[in-house]
PDB file of C-alpha atoms in Angstrom:
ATOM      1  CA  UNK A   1    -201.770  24.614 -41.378  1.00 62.00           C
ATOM      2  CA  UNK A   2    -205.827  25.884 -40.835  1.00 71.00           C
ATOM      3  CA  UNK A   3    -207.378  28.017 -43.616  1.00 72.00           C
ATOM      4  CA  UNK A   4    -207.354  30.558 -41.025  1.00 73.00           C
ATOM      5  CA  UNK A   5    -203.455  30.829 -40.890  1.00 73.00           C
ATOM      6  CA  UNK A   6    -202.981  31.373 -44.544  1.00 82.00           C
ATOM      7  CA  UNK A   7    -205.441  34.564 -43.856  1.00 85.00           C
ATOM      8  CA  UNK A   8    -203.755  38.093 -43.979  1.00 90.00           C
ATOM      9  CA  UNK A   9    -205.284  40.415 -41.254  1.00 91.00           C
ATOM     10  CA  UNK A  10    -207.453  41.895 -43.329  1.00 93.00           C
ATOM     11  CA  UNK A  11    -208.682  38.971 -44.373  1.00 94.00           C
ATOM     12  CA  UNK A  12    -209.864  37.885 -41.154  1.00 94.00           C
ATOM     13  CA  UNK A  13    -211.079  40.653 -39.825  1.00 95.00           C
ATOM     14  CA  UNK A  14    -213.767  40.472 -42.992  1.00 96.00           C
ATOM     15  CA  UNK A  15    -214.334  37.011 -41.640  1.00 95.00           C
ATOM     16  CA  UNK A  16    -214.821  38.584 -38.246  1.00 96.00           C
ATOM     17  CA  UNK A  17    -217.133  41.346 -39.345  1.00 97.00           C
ATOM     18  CA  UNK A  18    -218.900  39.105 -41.901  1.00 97.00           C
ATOM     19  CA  UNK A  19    -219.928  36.862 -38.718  1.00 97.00           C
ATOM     20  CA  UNK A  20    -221.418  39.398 -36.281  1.00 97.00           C
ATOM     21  CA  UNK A  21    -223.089  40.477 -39.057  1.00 97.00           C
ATOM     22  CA  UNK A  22    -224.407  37.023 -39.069  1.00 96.00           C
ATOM     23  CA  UNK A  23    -225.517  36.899 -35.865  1.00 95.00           C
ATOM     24  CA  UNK A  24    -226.528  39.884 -35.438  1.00 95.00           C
ATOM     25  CA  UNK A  25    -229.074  38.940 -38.812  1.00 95.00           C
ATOM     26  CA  UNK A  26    -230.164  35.647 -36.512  1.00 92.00           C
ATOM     27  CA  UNK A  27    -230.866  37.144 -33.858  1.00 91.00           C
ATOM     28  CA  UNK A  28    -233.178  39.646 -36.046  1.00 89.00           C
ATOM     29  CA  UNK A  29    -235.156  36.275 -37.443  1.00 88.00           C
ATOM     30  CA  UNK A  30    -234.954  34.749 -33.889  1.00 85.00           C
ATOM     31  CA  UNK A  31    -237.377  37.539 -32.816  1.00 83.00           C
ATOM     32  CA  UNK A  32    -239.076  36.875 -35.323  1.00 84.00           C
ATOM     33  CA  UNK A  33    -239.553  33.500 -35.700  1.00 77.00           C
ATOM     34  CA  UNK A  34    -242.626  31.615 -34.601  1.00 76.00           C
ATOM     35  CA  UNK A  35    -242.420  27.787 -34.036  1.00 79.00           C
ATOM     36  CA  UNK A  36    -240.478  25.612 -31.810  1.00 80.00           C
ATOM     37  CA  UNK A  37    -238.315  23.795 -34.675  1.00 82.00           C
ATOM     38  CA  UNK A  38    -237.746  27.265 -36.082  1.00 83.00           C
ATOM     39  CA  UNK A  39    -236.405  28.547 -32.534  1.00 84.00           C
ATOM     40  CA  UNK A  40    -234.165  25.822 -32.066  1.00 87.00           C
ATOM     41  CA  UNK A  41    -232.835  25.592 -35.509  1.00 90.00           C
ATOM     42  CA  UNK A  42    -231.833  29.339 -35.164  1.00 91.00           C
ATOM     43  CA  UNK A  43    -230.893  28.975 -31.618  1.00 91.00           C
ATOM     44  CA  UNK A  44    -227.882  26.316 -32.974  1.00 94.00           C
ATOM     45  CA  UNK A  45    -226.783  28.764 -35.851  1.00 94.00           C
ATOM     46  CA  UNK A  46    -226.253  31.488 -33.406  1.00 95.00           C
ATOM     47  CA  UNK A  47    -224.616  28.818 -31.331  1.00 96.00           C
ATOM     48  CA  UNK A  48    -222.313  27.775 -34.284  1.00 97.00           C
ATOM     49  CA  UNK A  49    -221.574  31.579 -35.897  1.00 97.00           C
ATOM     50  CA  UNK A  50    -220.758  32.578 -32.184  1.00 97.00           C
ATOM     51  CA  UNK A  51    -217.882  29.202 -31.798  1.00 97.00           C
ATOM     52  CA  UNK A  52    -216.606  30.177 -35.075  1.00 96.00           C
ATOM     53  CA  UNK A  53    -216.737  34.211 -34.316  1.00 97.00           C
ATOM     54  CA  UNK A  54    -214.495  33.254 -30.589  1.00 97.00           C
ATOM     55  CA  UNK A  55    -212.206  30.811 -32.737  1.00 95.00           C
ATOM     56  CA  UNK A  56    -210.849  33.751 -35.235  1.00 95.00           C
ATOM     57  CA  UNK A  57    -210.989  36.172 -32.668  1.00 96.00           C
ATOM     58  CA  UNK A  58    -208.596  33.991 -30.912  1.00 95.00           C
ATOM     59  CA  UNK A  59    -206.600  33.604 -33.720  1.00 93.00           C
ATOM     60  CA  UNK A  60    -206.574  37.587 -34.414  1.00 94.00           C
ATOM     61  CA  UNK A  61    -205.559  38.122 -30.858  1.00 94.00           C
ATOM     62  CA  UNK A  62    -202.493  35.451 -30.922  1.00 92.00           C
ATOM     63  CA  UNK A  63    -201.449  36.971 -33.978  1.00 89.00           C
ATOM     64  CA  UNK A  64    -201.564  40.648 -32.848  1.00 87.00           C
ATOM     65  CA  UNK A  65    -199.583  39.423 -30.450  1.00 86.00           C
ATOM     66  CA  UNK A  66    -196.696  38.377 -32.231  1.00 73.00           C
TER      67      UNK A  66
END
């Protein structure tokens, strides 16, 4: 059993919310950012936050489901 299962609804819908508002906050220093490493560094968090924001929404989905 995955963290996520032992998560009510609410619970990871918080997750949910608390990652596009990740993101979205990359995306805002992405724009921002000047360098190459900087870029790419941000580039792979956004990358990361967006795998982990498509796993739960999975999850949420299978579960409304049910």
């Amino acid at each position: 059993m995955s963290y996520e299962d032992s998560l009510s609804l609410d619970e990871l819908n918080d997750r949910i919310a608390i990652l596009e508002g990740n993101i979205r906050q990359l995306i805002e220093q992405a724009a921002a950012a000047s360098g190459e490493q900087n870029e790419e560094r941000i580039a792979e968090r956004i990358n990361q936050q967006n795998e982990e924001l498509e796993r739960l929404l999975k999850i949420r989905e299978a579960r409304q489901k049910k």
